[in-house]
XYZ file of C-alpha atoms in Angstrom:
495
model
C 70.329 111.842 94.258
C 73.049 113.446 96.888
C 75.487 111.403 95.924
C 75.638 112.414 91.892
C 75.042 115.748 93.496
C 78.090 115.275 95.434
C 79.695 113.915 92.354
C 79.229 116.161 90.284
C 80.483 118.981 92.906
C 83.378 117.289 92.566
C 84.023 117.430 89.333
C 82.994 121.239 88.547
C 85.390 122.117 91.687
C 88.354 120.278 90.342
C 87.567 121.794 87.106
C 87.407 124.961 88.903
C 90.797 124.725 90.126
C 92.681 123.532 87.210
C 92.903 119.923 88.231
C 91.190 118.743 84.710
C 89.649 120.258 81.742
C 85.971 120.672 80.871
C 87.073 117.880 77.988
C 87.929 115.446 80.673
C 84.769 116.039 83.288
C 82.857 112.853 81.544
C 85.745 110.713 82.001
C 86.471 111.413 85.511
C 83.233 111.460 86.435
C 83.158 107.933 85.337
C 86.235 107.017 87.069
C 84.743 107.733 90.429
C 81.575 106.282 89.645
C 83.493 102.933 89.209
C 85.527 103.654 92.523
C 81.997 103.901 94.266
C 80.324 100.817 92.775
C 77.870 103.057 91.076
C 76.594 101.868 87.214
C 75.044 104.887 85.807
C 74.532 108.704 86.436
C 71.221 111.086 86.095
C 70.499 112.655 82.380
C 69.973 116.358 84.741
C 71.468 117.033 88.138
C 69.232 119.498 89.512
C 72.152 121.173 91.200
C 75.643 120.361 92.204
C 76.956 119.960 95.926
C 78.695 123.635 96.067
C 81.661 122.626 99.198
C 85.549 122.520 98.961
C 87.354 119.271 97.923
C 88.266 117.941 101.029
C 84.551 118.226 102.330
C 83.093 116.482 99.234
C 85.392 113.996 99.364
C 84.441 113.186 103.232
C 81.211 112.838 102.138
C 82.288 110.411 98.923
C 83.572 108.311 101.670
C 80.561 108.898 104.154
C 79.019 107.000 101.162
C 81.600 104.640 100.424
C 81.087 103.628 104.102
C 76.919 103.500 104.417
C 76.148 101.247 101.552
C 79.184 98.726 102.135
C 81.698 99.930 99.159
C 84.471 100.061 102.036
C 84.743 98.987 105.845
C 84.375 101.898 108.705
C 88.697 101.895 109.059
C 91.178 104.494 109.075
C 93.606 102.846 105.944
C 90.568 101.672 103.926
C 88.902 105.374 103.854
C 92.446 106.748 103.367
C 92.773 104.969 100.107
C 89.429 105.558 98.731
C 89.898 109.005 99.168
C 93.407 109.127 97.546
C 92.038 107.056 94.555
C 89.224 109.836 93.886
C 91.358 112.493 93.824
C 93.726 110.394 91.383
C 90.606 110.552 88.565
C 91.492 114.398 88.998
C 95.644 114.290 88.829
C 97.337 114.340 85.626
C 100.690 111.441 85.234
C 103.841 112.599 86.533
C 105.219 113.019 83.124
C 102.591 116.005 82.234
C 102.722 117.541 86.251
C 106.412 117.432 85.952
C 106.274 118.937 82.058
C 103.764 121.661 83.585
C 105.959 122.324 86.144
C 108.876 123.436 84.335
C 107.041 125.221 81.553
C 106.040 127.949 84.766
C 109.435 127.540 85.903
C 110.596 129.365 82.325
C 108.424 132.579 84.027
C 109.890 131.903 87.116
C 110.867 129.656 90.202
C 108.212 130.960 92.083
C 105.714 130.242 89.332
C 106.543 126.706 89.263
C 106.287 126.210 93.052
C 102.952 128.098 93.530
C 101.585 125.751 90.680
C 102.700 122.362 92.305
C 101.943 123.389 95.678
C 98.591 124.171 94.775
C 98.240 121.343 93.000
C 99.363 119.347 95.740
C 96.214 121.121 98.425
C 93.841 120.921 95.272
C 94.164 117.252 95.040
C 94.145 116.893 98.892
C 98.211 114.866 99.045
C 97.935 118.124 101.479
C 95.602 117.343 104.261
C 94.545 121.365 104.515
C 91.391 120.174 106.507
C 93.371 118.092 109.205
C 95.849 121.009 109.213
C 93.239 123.421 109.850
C 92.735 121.882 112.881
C 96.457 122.514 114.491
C 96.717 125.321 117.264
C 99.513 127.775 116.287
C 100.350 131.192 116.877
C 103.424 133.094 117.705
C 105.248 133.772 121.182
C 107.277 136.452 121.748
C 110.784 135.539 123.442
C 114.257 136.684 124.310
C 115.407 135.169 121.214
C 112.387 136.629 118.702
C 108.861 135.628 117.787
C 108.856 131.932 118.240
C 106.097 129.823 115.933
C 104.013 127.134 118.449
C 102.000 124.351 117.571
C 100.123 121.807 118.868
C 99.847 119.223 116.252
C 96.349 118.185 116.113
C 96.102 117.430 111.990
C 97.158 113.558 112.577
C 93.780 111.669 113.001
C 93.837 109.229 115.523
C 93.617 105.032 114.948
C 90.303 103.358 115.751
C 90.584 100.037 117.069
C 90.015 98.047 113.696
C 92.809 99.944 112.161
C 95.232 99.390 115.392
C 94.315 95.621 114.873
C 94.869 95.385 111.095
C 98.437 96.942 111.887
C 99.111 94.661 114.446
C 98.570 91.153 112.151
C 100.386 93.138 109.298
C 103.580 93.747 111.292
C 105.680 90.842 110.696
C 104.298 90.295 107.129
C 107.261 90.251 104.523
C 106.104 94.057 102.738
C 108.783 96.137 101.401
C 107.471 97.933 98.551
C 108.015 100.910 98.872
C 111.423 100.369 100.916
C 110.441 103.755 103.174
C 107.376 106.397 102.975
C 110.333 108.735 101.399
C 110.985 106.341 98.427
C 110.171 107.616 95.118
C 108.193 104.388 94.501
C 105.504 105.719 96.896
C 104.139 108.143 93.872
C 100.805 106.901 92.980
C 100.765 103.759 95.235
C 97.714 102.901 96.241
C 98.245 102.424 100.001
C 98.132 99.172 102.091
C 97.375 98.625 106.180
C 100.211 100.590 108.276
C 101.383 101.964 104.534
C 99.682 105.446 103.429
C 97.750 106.054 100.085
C 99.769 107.779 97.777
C 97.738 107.492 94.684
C 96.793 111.141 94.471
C 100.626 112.028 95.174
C 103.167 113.238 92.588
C 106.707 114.560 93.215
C 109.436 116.239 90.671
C 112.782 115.252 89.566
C 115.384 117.619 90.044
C 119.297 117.980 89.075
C 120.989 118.952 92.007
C 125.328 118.833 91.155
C 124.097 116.146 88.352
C 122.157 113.391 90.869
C 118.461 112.953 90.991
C 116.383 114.244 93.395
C 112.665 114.661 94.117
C 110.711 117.499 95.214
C 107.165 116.902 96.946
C 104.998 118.546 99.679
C 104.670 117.297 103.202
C 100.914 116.129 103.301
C 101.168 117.694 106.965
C 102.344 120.905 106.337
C 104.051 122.706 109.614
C 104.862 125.998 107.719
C 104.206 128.153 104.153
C 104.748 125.971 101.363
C 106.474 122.873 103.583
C 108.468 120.909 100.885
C 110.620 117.614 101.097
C 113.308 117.219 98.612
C 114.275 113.299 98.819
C 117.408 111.079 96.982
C 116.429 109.035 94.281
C 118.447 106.328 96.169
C 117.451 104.774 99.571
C 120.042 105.773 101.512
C 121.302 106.862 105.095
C 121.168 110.503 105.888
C 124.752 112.161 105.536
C 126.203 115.105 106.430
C 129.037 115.623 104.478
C 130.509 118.450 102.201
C 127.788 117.467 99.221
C 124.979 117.923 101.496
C 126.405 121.719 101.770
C 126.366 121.835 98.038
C 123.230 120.538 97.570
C 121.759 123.077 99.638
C 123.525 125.763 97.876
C 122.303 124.531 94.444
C 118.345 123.786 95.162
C 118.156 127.355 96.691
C 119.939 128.885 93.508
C 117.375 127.206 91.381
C 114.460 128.254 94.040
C 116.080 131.424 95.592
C 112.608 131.903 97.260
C 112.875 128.948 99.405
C 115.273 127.817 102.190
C 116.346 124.083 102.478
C 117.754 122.664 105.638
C 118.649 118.901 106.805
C 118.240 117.186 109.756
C 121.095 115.871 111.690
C 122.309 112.076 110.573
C 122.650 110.599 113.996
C 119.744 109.229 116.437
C 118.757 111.665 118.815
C 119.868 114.803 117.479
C 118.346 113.366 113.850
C 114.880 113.396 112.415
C 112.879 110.605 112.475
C 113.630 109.264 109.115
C 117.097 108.682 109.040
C 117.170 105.562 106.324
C 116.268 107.940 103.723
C 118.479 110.754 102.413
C 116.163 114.038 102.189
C 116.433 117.778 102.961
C 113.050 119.971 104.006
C 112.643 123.675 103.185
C 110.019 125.937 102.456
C 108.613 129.707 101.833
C 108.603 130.785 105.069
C 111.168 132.931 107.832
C 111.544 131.414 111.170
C 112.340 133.338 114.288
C 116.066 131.864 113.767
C 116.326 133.473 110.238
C 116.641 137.009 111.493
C 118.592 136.151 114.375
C 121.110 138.784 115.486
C 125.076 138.450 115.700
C 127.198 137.333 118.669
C 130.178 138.027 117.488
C 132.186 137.822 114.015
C 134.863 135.532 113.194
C 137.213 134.460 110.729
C 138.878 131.152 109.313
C 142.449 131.527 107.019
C 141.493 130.715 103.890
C 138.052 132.345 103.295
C 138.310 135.754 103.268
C 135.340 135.850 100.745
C 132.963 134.390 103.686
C 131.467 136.549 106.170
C 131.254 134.205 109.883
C 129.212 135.043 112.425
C 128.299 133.374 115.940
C 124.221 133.625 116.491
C 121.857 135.137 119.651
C 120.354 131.570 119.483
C 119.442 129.210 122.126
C 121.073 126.076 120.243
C 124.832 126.669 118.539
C 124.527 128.583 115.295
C 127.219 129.447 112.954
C 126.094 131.492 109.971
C 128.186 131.607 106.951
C 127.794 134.381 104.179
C 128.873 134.971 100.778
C 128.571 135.358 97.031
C 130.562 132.740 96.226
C 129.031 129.211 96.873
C 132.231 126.864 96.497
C 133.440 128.866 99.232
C 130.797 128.395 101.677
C 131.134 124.772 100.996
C 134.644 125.187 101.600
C 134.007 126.729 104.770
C 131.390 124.378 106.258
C 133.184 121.460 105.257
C 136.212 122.579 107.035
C 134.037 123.750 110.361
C 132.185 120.540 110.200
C 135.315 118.303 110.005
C 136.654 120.322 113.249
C 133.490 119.465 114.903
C 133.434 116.381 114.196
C 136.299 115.027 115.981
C 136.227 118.037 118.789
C 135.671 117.487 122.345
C 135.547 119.779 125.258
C 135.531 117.819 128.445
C 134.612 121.119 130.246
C 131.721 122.104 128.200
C 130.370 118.282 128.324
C 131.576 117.582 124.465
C 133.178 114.261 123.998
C 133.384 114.067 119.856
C 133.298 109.804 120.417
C 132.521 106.902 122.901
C 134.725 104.155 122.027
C 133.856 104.086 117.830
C 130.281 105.670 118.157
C 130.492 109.293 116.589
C 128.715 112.060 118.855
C 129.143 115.373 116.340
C 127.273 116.528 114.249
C 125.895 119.392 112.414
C 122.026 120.402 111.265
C 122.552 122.991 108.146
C 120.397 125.596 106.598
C 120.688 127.051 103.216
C 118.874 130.522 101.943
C 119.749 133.287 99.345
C 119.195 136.918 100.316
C 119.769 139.074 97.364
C 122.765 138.206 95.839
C 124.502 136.584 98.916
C 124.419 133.069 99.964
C 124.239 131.967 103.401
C 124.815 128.748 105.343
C 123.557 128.056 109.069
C 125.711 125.177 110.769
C 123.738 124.243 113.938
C 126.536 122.150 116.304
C 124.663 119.312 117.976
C 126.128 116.187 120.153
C 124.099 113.333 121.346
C 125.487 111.929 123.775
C 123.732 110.319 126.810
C 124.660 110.008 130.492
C 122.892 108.254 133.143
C 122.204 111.923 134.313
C 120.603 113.013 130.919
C 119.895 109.592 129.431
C 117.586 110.990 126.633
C 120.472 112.705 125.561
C 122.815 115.850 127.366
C 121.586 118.573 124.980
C 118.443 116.991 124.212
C 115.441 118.281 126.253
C 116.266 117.490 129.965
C 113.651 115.903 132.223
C 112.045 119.186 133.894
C 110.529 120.669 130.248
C 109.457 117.101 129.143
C 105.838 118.274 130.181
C 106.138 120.495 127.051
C 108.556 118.528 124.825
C 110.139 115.454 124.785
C 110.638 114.289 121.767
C 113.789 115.293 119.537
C 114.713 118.191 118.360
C 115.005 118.699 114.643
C 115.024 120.742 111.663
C 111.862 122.526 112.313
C 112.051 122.758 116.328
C 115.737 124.077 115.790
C 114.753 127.262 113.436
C 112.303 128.287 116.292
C 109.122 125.873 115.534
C 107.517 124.242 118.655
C 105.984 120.937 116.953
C 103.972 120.368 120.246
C 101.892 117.192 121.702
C 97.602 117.394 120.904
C 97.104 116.456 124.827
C 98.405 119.993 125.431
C 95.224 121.430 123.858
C 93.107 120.013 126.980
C 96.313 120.299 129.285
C 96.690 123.837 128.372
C 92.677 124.266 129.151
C 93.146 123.375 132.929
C 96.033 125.323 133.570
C 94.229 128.179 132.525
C 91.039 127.261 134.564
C 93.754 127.314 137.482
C 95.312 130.462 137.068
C 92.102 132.120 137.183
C 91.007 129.995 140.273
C 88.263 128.166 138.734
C 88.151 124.324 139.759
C 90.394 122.113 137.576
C 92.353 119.259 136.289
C 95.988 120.047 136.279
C 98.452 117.297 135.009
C 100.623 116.440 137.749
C 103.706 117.040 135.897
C 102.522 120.540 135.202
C 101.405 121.627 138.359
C 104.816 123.530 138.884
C 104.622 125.239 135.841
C 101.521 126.560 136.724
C 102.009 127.173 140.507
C 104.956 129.217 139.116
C 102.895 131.348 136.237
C 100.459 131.823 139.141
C 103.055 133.089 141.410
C 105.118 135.562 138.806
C 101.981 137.149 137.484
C 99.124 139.013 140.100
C 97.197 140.352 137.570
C 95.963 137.319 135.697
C 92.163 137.386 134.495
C 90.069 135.787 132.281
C 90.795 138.747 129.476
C 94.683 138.275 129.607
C 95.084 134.485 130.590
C 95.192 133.118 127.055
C 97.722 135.731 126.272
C 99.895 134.967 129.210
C 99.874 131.328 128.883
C 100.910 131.488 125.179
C 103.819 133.371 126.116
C 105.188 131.446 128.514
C 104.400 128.161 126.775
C 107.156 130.151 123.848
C 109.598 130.938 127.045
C 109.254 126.842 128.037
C 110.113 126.284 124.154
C 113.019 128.771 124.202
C 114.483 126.352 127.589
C 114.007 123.320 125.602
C 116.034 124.774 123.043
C 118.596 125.586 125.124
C 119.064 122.649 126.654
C 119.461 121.328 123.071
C 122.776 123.998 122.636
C 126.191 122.562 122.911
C 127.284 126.072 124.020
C 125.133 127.757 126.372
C 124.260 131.373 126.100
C 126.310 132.372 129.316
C 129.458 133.647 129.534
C 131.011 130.167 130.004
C 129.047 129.033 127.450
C 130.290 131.194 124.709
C 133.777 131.463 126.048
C 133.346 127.515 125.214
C 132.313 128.455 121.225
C 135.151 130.335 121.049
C 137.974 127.896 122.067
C 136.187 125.699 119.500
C 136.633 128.583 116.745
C 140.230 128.781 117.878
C 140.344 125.139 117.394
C 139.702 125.057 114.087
């Protein structure tokens, strides 16, 4: 009887939240049954399994799993679960039609309704996110956002095997995970289920688009607005625009891009897309270095940021402006170089410059953030000069992006043990220390006397947010030194 019990939990939660009707409990009841291999249901369930979504759905597939319906493997439980929770999803055509109904209230309205939606019908992993270490570290640049990223379940063997005899198999469909074909697909080995997932099309300066949630959500309300078309990432003067014209239809958001060349780019760059969110990063209330102007835009207020990586912020009412005025600072930087400052805009034919943007709305102003980033390598820095250089790589290694460049440390899971025996060591307990922190930790040791068990955890966090602020530095084109921004400011005079 657990399993009806568990059924029928199910089905009066997702009733609960919105997902169906009372009209349509019968039918998806039904639909799961089928998914499960089961032929009939009680007359009475004595009572149903009172839990949350994602823990009823674990135990679906517990079930699945102990009477043979699917294999013990990480793709095959992925897609049985995503195919339950798509008896409980309405088509695209009535989420979409939903969707804009709330947006006649207001933007906000329509988000909060798709976002919940999206955790409702578990696309958002909340219970793998759950799981993620974060908190906030104070620094010389603000309150830095840390985590270790623990939500991303790790491969058993079977799975790592299935992958393997998959990988030279001719699949294409969907071209990339960002395509808009992946709505609804059911999921194959090394491809994710998607059947529970819906997205919405969106005008931006009269192209499609597509906005959806990140199933892995680093921040409030995580969103990923894609191009209908597989395409490269660009950074050009209509990525500036488009920006501009999601956050004037969702003034409550921000929307930023990653860079479009390796290194200093995200790690999709085959796909045109833009992420953004409700939430303020440290960099977001940044102060001001300095002001400057460019001829030509009066109407734009210009402003050098106290930021470890190169920010130019860009403010006004009047959107074709900013556009005007990014475009113009991005074409400078594209073909700049400053010998002296280790900027070389080209080797040979391969581009080095380029620029990671940010778009918000703060009353009735507009602003633009222009991040400067180069990736070129030397045998010196061969990961990249302003990339994170060898001596932080115990922390971070991998590039920086979007998300690491507003002031979000997107940090390794083997730092939730490592992290453990450091701490065991400062307080001069026996332990474990990685070899390639025992520095770091000799050097906590050293600079604070007064460590104990009740301020340990405290201390650690906040120098594991000064390590973050270094790896953003060494990620700046123009260091915050006097050199450094004496080097920003031949650039502005460049221009």
């Amino acid at each position: 009887m657990e399993i009806y019990q568990d059924i029928a939990g199910l089905v009066a939660q997702s009733t609960a939240c919105g997902l169906i009707e009372k009209r349509d409990q019968v039918y998806a009841q039904n639909q799961v049954l089928r998914l499960l291999k089961l032929e009939t249901f009680p007359e009475t369930i004595q009572q149903a399994t009172k839990d949350s979504i994602p823990n009823l759905l674990e135990k679906l597939v517990a079930y699945a799993i102990k009477h043979h319906v699917i294999t013990d493997v990480f793709d095959d439980k992925e897609i049985l679960s995503a195919n339950i929770m798509n008896c409980f999803v309405a088509r695209p055509s009535v989420v979409e039609e939903r969707f804009y109904k709330a947006y006649q209230n207001s933007a906000r309205a329509a988000t909060t309704y798709f976002y919940n939606l999206s955790k409702n019908s578990n696309y958002i992993q909340m219970n793998r996110i759950r799981k993620n270490i974060a908190f906030k570290s104070e620094t010389t640049y603000g309150d830095m956002d840390i985590t270790i990223n623990l939500s991303k379940p790790e491969k058993d063997p079977e799975q790592i095997k299935r992958e393997r005899e998959m990988k030279n198999a001719d699949m294409t469909y969907p071209t990339c995970l960002l395509c808009a074909e992946n709505e609804g697909y059911t999921g194959r080995t090394g491809h994710p289920a998607r059947a529970n997932h819906r997205i919405i099309k969106l005008d931006l300066n009269s192209e499609n688009w597509f906005l959806q949630y990140s199933p892995y959500l680093y921040y409030n309300e995580h969103c990923i607005v894609l191009s209908e078309m597989h395409r490269n990432m660009k950074i050009d003067r209509q990525t500036f625009a488009n920006l501009l014209a999601f956050v004037r239809k969702f003034p409550h958001y921000f929307l930023g891009s990653n860079a479009d060349l390796p290194i200093v780019g995200g790690s999709i760059l085959t796909h045109d897309h833009y992420q953004g969110g409700h939430y303020e990063f440290a960099m977001t209330n940044a102060s001001k270095r300095f002001s400057f102007s460019l001829p030509g835009f009066d109407e734009v207020e210009m402003a050098v940021l106290k930021w470890p990586l190169s920010v130019i912020r860009l403010h006004s009412k009047d959107t074709d402006k900013l556009v005007g005025a990014a475009d113009t600072i991005l074409q400078a930087w594209k073909n700049y170089s400053d010998p002296d400052a280790d900027i070389l805009a080209f080797t040979g034919d391969t581009p080095h410059n380029t620029i990671t943007p940010i778009a918000r709305k703060r009353a009735d102003q507009f602003e633009l953030d222009l991040v400067l980033r180069n990736n070129r390598t030397t045998e010196e820095h061969p990961l990249g000069i302003f990339h994170p250089h060898s001596d932080v790589h115990h922390i971070k290694k991998e590039n920086i992006g979007l998300i690491e460049v507003m002031g979000l440390a997107v940090l390794p899971a083997r730092l939730q043990s490592e992290l453990t025996e450091i701490r065991k060591f400062l307080l001069g307990d026996a332990a474990d220390v990685a070899a390639y922190h025992q520095a770091w930790a000799e050097d906590i040791k050293r600079r604070h006397k007064d460590i104990c068990a009740e301020n340990a955890a405290a201390i650690l966090k906040k120098e594991l947010g000064s390590k973050f602020a270094r790896v953003l530095e060494d990620a700046g084109v123009f260091k915050q030194t006097v050199s450094g921004l004496q080097a920003f400011r031949r650039f502005l005079d460049a221009i």
